[in-house]
mmCIF file of C-alpha atoms and ligand atoms in Angstrom:
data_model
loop_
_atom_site.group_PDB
_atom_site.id
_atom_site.type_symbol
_atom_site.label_atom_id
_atom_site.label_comp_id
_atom_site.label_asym_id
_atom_site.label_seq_id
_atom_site.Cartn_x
_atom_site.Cartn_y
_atom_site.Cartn_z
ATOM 1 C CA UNK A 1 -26.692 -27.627 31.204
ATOM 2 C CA UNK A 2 -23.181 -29.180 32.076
ATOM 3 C CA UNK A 3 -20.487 -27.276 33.498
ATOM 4 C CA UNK A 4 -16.576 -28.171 33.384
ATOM 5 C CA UNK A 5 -13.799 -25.924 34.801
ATOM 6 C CA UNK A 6 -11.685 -23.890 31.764
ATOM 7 C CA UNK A 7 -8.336 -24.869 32.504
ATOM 8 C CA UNK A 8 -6.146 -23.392 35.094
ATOM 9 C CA UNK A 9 -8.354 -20.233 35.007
ATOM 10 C CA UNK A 10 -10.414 -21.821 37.193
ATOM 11 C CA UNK A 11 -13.782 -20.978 35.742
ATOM 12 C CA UNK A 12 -16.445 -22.500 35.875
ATOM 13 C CA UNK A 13 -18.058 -22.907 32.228
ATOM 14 C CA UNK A 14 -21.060 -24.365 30.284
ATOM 15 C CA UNK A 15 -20.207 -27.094 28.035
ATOM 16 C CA UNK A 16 -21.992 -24.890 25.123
ATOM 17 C CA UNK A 17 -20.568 -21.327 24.369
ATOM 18 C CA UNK A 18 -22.347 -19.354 22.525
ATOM 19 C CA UNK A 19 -20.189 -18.161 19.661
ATOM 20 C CA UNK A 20 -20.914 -14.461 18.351
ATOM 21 C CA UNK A 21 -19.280 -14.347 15.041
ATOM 22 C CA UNK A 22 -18.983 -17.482 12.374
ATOM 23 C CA UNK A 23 -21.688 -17.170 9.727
ATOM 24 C CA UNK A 24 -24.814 -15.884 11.260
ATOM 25 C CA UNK A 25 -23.449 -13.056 13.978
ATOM 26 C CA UNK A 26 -26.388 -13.646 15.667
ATOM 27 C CA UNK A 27 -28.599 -12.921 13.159
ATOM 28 C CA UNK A 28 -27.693 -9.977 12.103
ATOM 29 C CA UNK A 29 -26.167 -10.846 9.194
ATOM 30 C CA UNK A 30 -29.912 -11.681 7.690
ATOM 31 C CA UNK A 31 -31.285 -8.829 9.320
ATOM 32 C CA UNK A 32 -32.219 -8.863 12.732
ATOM 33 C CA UNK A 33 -31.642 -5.704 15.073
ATOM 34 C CA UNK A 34 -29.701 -5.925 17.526
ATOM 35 C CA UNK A 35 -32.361 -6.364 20.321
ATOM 36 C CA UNK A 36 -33.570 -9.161 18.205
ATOM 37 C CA UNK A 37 -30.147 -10.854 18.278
ATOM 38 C CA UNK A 38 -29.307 -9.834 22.108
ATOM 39 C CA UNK A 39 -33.205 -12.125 22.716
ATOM 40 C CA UNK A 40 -31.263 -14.724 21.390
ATOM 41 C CA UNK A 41 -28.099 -14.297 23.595
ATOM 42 C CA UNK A 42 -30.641 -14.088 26.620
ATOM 43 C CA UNK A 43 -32.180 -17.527 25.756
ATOM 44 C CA UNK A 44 -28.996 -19.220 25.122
ATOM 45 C CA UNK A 45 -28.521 -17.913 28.934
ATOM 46 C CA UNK A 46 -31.836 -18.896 30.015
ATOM 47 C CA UNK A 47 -30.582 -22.697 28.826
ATOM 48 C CA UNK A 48 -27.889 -22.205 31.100
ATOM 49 C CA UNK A 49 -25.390 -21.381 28.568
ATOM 50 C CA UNK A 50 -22.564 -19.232 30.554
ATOM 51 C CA UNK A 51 -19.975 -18.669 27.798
ATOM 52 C CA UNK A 52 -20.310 -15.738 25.731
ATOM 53 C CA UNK A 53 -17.790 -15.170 22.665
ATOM 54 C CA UNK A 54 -17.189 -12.062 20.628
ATOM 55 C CA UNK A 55 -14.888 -10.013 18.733
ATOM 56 C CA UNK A 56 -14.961 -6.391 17.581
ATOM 57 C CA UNK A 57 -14.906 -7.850 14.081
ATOM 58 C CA UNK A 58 -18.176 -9.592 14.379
ATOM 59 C CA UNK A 59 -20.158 -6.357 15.276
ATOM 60 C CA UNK A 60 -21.824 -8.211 18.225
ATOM 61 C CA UNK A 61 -20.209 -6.266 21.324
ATOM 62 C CA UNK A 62 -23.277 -3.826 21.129
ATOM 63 C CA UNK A 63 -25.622 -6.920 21.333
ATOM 64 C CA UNK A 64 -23.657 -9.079 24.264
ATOM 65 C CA UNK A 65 -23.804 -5.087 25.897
ATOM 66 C CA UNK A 66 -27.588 -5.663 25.431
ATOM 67 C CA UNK A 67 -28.064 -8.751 26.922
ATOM 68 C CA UNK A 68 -25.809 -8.092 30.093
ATOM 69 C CA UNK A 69 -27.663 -5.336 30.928
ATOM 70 C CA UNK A 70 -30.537 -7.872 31.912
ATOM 71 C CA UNK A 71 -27.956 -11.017 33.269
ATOM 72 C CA UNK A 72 -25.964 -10.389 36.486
ATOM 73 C CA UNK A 73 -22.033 -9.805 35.210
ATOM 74 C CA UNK A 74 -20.881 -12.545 37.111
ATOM 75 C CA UNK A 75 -23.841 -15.202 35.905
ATOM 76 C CA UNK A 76 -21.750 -15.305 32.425
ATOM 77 C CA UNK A 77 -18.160 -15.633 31.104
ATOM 78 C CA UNK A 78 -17.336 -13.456 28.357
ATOM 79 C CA UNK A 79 -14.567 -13.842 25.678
ATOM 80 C CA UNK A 80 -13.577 -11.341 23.449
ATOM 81 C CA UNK A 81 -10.229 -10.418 21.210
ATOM 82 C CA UNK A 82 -7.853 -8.328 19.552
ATOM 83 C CA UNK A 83 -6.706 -8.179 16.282
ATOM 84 C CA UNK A 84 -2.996 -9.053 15.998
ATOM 85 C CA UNK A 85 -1.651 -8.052 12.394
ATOM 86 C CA UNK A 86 -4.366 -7.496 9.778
ATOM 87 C CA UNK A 87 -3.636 -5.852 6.168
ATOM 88 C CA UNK A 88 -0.010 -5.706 6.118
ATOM 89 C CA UNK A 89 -0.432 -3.583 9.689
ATOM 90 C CA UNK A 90 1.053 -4.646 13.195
ATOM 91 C CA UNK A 91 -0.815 -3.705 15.698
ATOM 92 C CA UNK A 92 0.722 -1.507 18.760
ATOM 93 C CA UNK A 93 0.299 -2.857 22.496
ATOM 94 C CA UNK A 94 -1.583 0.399 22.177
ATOM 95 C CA UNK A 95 -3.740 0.057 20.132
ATOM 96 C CA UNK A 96 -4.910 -3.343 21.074
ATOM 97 C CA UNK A 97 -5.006 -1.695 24.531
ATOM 98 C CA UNK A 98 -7.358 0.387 22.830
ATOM 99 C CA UNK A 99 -8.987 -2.289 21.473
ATOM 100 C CA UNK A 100 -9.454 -3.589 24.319
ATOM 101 C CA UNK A 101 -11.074 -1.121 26.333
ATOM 102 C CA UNK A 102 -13.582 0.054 23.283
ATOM 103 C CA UNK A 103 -14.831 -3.772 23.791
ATOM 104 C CA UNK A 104 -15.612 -2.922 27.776
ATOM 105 C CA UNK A 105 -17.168 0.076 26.333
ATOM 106 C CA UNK A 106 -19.190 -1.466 23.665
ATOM 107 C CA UNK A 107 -20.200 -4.093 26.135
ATOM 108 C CA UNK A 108 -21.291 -1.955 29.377
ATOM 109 C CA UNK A 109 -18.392 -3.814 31.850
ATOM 110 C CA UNK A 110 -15.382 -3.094 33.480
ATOM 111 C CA UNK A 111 -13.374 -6.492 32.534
ATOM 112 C CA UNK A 112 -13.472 -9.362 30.214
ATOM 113 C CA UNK A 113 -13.011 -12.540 31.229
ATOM 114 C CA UNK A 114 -11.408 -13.981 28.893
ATOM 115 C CA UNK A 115 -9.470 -11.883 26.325
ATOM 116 C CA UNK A 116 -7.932 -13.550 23.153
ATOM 117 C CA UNK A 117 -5.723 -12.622 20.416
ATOM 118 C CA UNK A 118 -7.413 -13.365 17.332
ATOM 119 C CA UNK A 119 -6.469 -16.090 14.239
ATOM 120 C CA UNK A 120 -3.219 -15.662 14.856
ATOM 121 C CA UNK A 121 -0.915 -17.060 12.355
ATOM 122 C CA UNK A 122 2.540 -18.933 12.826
ATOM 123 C CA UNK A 123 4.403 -16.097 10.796
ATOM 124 C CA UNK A 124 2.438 -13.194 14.006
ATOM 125 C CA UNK A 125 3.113 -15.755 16.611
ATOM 126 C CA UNK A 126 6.683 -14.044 18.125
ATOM 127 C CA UNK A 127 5.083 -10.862 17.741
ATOM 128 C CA UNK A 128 2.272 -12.068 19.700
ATOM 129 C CA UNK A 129 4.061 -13.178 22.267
ATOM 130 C CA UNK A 130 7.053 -10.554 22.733
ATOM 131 C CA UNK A 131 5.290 -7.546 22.050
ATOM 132 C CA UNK A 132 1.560 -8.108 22.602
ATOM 133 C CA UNK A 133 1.377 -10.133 25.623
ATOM 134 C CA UNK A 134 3.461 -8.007 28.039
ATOM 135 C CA UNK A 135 0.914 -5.297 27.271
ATOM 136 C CA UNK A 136 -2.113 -7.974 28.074
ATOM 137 C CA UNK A 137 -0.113 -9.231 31.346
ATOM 138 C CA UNK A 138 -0.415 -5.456 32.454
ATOM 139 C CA UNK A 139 -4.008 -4.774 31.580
ATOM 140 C CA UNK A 140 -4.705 -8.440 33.749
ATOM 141 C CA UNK A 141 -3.083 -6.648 36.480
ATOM 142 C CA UNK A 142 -5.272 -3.637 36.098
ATOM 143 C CA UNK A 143 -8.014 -5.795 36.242
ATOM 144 C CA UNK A 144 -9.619 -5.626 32.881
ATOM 145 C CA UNK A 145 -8.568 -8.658 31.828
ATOM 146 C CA UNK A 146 -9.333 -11.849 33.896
ATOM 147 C CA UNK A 147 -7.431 -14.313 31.828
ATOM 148 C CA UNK A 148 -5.573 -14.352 28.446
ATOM 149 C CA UNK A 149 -5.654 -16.403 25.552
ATOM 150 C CA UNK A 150 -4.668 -17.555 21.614
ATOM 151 C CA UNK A 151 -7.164 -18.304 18.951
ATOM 152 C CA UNK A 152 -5.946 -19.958 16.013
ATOM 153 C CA UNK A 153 -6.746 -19.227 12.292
ATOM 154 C CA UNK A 154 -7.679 -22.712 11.015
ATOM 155 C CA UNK A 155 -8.423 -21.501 7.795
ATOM 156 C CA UNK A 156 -4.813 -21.078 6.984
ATOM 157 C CA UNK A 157 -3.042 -23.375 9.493
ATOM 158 C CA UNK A 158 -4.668 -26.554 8.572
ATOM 159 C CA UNK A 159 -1.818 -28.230 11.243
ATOM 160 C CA UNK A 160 -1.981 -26.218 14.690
ATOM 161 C CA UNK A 161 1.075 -24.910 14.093
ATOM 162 C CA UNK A 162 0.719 -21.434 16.198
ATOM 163 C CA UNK A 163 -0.896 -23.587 18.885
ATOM 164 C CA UNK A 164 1.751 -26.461 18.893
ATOM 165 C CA UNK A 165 4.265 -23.566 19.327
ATOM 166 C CA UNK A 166 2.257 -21.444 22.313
ATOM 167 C CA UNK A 167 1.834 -24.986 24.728
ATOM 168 C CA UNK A 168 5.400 -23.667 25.729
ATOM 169 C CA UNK A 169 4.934 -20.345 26.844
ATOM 170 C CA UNK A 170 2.849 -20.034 30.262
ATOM 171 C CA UNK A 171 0.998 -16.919 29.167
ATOM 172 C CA UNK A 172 -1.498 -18.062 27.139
ATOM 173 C CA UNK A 173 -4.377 -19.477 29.657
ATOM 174 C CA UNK A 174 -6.888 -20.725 27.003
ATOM 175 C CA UNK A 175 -6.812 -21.342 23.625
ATOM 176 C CA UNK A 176 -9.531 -21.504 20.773
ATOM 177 C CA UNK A 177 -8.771 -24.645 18.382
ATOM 178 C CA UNK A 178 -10.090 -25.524 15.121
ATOM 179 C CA UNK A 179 -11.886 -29.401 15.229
ATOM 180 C CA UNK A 180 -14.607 -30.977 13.005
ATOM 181 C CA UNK A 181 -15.567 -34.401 11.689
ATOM 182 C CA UNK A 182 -13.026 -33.806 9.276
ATOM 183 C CA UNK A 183 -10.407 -31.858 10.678
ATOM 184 C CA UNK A 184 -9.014 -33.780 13.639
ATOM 185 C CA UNK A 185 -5.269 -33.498 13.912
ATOM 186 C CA UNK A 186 -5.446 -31.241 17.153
ATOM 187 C CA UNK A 187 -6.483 -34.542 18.467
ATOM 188 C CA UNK A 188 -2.384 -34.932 18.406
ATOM 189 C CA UNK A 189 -1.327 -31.745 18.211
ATOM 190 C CA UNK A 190 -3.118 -29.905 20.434
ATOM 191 C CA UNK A 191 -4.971 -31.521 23.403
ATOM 192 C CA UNK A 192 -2.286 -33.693 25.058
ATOM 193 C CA UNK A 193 -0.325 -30.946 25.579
ATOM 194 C CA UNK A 194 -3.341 -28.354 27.083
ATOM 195 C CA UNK A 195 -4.405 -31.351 29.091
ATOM 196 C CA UNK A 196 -1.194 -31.767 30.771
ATOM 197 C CA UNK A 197 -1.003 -28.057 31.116
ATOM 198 C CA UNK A 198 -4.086 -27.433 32.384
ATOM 199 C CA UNK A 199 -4.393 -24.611 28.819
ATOM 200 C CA UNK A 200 -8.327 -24.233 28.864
ATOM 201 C CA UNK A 201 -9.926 -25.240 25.382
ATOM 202 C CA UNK A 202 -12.544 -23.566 23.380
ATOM 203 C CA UNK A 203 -13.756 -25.449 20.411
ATOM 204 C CA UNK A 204 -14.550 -23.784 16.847
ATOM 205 C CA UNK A 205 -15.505 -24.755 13.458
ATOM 206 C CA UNK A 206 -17.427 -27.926 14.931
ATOM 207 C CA UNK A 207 -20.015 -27.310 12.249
ATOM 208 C CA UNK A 208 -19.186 -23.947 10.505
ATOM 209 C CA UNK A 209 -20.591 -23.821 6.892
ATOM 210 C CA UNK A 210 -19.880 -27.533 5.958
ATOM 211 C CA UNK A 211 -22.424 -29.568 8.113
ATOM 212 C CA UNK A 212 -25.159 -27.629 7.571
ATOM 213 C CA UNK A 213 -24.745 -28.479 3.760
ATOM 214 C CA UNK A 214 -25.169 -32.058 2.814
ATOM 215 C CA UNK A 215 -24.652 -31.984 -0.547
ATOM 216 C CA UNK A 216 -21.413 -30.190 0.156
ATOM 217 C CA UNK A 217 -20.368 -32.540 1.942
ATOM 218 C CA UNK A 218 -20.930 -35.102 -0.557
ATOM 219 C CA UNK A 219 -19.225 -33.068 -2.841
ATOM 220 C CA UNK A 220 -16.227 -32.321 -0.939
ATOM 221 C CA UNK A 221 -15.850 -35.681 -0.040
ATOM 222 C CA UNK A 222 -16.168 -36.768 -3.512
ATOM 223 C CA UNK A 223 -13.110 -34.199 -4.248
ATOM 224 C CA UNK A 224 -10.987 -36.096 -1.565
ATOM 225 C CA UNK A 225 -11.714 -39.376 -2.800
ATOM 226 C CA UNK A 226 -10.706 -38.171 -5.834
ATOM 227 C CA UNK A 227 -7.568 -37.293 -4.703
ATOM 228 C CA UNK A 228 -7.078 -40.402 -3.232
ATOM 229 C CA UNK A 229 -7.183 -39.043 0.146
ATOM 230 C CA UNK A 230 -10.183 -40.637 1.735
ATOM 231 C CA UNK A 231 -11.569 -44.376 0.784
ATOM 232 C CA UNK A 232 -12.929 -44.389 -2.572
ATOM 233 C CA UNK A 233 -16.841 -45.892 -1.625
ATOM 234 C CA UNK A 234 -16.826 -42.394 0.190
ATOM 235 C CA UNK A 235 -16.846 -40.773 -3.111
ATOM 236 C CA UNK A 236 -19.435 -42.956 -4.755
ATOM 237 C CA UNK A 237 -22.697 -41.949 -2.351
ATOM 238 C CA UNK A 238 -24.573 -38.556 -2.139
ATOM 239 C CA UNK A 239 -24.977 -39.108 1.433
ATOM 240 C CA UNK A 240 -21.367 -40.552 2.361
ATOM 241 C CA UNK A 241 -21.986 -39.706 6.281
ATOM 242 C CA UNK A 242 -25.165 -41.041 5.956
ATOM 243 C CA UNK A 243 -24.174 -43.538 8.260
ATOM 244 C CA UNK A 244 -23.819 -41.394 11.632
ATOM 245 C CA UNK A 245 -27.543 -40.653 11.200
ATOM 246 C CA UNK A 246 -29.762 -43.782 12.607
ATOM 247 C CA UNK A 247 -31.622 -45.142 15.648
ATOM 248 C CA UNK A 248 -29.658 -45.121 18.561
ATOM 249 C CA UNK A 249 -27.328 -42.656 16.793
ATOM 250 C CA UNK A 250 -27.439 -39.307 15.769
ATOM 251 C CA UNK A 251 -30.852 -37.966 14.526
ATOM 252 C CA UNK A 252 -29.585 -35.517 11.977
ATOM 253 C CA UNK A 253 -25.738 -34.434 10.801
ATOM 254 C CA UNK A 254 -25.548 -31.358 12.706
ATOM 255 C CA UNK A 255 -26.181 -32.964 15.767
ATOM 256 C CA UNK A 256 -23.568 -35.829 15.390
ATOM 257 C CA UNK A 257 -21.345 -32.928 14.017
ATOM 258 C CA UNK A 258 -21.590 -31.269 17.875
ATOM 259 C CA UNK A 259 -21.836 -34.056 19.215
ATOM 260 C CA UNK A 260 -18.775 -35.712 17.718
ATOM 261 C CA UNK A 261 -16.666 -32.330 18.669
ATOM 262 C CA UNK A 262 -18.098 -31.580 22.180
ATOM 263 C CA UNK A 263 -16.939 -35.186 23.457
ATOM 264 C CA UNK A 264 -13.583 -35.093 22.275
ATOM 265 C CA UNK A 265 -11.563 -35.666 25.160
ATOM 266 C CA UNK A 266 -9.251 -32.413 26.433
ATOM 267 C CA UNK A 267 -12.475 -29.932 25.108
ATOM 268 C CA UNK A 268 -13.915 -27.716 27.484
ATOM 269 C CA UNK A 269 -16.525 -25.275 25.656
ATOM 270 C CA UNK A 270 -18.136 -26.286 22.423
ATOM 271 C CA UNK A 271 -18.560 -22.707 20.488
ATOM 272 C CA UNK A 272 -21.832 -22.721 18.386
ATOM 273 C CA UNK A 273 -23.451 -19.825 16.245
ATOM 274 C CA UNK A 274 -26.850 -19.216 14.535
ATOM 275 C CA UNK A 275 -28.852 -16.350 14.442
ATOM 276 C CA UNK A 276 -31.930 -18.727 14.834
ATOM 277 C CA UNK A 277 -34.185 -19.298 18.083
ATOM 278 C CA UNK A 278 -34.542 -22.908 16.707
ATOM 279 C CA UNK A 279 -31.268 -23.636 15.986
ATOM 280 C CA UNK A 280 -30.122 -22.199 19.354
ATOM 281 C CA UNK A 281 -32.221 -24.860 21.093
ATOM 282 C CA UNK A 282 -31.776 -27.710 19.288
ATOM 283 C CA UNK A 283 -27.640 -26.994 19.067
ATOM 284 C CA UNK A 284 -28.195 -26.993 22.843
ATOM 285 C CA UNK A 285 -30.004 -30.437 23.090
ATOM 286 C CA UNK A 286 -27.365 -31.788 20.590
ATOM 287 C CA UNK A 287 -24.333 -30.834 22.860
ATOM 288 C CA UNK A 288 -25.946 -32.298 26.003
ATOM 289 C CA UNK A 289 -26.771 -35.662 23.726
ATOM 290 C CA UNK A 290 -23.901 -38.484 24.924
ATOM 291 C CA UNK A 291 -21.340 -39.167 23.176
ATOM 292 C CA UNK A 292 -21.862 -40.764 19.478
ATOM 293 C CA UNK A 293 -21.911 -44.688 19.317
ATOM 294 C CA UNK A 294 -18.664 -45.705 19.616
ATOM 295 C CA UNK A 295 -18.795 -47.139 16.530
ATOM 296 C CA UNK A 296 -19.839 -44.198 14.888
ATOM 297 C CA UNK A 297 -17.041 -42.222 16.352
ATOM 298 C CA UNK A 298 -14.550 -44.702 15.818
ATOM 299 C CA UNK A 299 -16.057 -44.907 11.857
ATOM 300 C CA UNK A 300 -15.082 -40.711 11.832
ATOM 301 C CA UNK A 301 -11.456 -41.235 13.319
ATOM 302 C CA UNK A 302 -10.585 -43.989 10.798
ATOM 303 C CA UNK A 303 -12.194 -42.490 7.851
ATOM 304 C CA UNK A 304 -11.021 -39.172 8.421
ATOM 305 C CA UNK A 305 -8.755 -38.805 11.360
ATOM 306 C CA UNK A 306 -5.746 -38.308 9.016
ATOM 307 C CA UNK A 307 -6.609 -35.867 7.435
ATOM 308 C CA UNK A 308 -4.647 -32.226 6.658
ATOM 309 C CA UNK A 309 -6.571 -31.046 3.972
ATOM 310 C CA UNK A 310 -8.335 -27.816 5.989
ATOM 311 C CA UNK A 311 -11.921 -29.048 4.496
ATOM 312 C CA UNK A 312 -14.671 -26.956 5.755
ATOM 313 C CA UNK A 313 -12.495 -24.131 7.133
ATOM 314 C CA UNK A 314 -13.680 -21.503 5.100
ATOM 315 C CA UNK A 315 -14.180 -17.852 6.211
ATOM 316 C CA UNK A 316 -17.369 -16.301 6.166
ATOM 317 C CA UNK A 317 -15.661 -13.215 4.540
ATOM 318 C CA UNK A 318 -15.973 -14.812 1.361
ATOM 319 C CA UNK A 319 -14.003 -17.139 -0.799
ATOM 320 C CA UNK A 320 -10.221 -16.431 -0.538
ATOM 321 C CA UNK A 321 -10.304 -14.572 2.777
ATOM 322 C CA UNK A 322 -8.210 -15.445 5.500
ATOM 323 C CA UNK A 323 -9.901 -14.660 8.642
HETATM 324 N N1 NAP B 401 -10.260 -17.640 14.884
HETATM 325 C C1 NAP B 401 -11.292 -17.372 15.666
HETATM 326 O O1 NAP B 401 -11.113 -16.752 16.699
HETATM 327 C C2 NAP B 401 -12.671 -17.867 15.316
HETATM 328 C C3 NAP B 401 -12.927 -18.342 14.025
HETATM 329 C C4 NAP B 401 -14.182 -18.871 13.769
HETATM 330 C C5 NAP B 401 -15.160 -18.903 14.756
HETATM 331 N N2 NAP B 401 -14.886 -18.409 15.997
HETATM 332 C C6 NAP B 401 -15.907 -18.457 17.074
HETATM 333 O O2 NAP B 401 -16.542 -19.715 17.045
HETATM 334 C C7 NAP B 401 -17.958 -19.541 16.933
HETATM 335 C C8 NAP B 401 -18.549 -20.697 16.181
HETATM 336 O O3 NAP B 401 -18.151 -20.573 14.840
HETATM 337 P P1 NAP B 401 -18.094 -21.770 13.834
HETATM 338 O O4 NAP B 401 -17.020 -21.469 12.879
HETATM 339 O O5 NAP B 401 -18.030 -23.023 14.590
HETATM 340 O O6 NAP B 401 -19.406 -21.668 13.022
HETATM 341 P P2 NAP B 401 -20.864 -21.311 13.463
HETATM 342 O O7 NAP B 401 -20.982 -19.842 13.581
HETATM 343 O O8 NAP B 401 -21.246 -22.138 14.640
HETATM 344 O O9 NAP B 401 -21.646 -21.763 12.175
HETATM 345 C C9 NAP B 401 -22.688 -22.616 12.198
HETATM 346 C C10 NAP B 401 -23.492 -22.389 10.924
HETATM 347 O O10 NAP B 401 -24.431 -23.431 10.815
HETATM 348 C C11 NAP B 401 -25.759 -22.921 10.886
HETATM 349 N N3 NAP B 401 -26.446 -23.695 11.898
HETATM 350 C C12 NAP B 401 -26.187 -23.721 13.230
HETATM 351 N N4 NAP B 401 -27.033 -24.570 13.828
HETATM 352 C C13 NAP B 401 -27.832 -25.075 12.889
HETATM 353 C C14 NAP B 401 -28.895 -26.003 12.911
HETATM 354 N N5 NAP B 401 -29.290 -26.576 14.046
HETATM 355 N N6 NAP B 401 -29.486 -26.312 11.741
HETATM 356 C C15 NAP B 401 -29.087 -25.749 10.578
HETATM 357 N N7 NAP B 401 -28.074 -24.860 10.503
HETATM 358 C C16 NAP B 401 -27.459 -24.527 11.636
HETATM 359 C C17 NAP B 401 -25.688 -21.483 11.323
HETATM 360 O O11 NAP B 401 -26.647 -20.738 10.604
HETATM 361 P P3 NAP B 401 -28.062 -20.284 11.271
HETATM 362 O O12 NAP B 401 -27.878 -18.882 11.706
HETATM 363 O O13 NAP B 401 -29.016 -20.458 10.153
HETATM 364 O O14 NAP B 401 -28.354 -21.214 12.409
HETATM 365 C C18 NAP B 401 -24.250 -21.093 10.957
HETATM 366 O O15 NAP B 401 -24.203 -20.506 9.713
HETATM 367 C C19 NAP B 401 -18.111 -18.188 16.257
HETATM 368 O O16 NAP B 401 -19.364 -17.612 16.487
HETATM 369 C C20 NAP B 401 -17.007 -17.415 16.921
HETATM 370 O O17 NAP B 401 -17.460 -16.988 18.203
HETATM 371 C C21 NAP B 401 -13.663 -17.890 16.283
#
């Protein structure tokens, strides 16, 4: 495994997190019990992963709670949130206190290191920061909280607008940003600023739903050049990333899809989710693979660098859900 150091929190953190929620929860979405997906949390540790995310939505505290009980609490970093505004309701500093400490429950420990709000929207973002964060500032005091951060909800904010507005405010330690192949405007809008201010960056959406669909992605790519947006050859081939895939390149999509994210300069933790034992290892192999050709990357910036059209940022909560 590599290790880099998360910001200004000053932790020290595998290059791979091992992301919780997305798609698969760990598995148990398809099925698996929870000791089958908390296995799969231990290997990812066993690789050397050290970066553990959840979030009571994802119904995987219980299994990270499993797995620590075999893994020393300070081997591993773990992330979890709060829910900010959902269904029309603001959430108290209470209740996300609440929140809060049903997660250190659920997961057998007495802090979190890491503890995010979650998706939070530009319309939430003053709420966030007036009313929630003074209640996380205390609970960091307390001790059950090591450091606080701000996920984004890509799905909606195709532009980083919460996170171009929370580089100003010192709370906010470490941030979760959307990036993909085809969604790379936090390139500008995002990473100079947490570079320069030392704002820790974990990395979602890197290959979501989208890259492990081909045809999709021919399709939506076909959509775009339809629209003008993209070069038209694009739309004209049922493998238009075809290229990234050769010898001396990337052996397979997925793994130029990691790859592509993880060495985006000003990213700290690559988040990746499966509920698969397979998956897990090669996703591992694929993140400690160099850096794509340069041409290859460079091919991906041109092609798609500019654009704003949120493709692949879909919820796993099914079509027109916004978390
Ligand atoms: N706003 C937020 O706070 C927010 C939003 C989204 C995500 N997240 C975090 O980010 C993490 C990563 O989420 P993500 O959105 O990037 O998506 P993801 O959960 O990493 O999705 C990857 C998808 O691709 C499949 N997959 C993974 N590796 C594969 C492989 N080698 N071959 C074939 N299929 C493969 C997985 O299914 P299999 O199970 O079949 O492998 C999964 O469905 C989440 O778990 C969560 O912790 C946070």
């Amino acid at each position: 495994m590599q290790y880099t150091t998360l910001g200004k929190t000053g932790l020290r953190v595998s290059v791979a997190g091992l992301g919780t929620g997305g798609f698969s929860r760990m598995g148990l979405k398809s099925g698996k019990t929870e000791a089958e997906a908390a296995r799969l949390v231990l290997d990812a540790v066993d690789l050397g992963v050290n970066f553990i995310d959840t979030a009571p939505p994802y119904g995987t505290e219980g299994v990270v709670g499993l797995a620590l009980k075999s893994i020393p609490r300070d081997r591993v970093v773990v992330a979890t949130k709060s829910t900010v505004h959902r269904n029309n309701e603001w959430w108290t500093p209470q209740r996300v206190v609440a929140s809060l400490d049903n997660s250190l429950k659920l997961m057998g420990t007495d802090y979190v290191d890491v503890f995010n709000l979650h998706a939070v929207e530009a319309h939430e973002y003053d709420y966030a920061l007036n009313t929630l964060a003074p209640a996380l500032v205390e609970q960091k005091r307390k001790g059950k909280i090591r450091h606080i951060g701000l996920t984004e909800n890509p799905i909606v904010d195709h532009t980083n607008e919460t996170l171009k507005r929370a580089v100003n405010d010192p709370v906010w330690e470490v941030f979760m940003v959307g990036f993909h192949m085809m969604h790379q405007v936090a390139r500008q809008n995002v990473f100079p600023a947490t570079r320069r201010k030392g704002i820790g960056t974990l990395l979602m959406f890197a290959v979501r739903s989208i890259f492990a669909d081909p045809p999709r992605v021919a399709r939506e790519i076909k959509a775009l050049a339809d629209q003008g947006l993209v070069e038209k050859w694009l739309g004209e081939t049922a493998d238009p990333l075809g290229f990234l895939v050769h010898e001396g390149g990337a052996a397979s999509l997925i793994e130029a899809a990691y790859r592509f994210a993880r060495h985006e300069p000003g990213v700290d933790v690559t988040l990746f989710g499966t509920g698969n034992a397979a998956h897990l290892k090669a996703n591992i192999a694929s993140l400690l693979k160099p850096p794509l050709p340069e041409a290859d990357r460079a091919a991906l910036v041109k092609l798609f660098g500019h654009l704003t059209a949120g493709v692949g940022l879909d919820s796993h909560q099914g079509p027109g859900a916004t978390r």
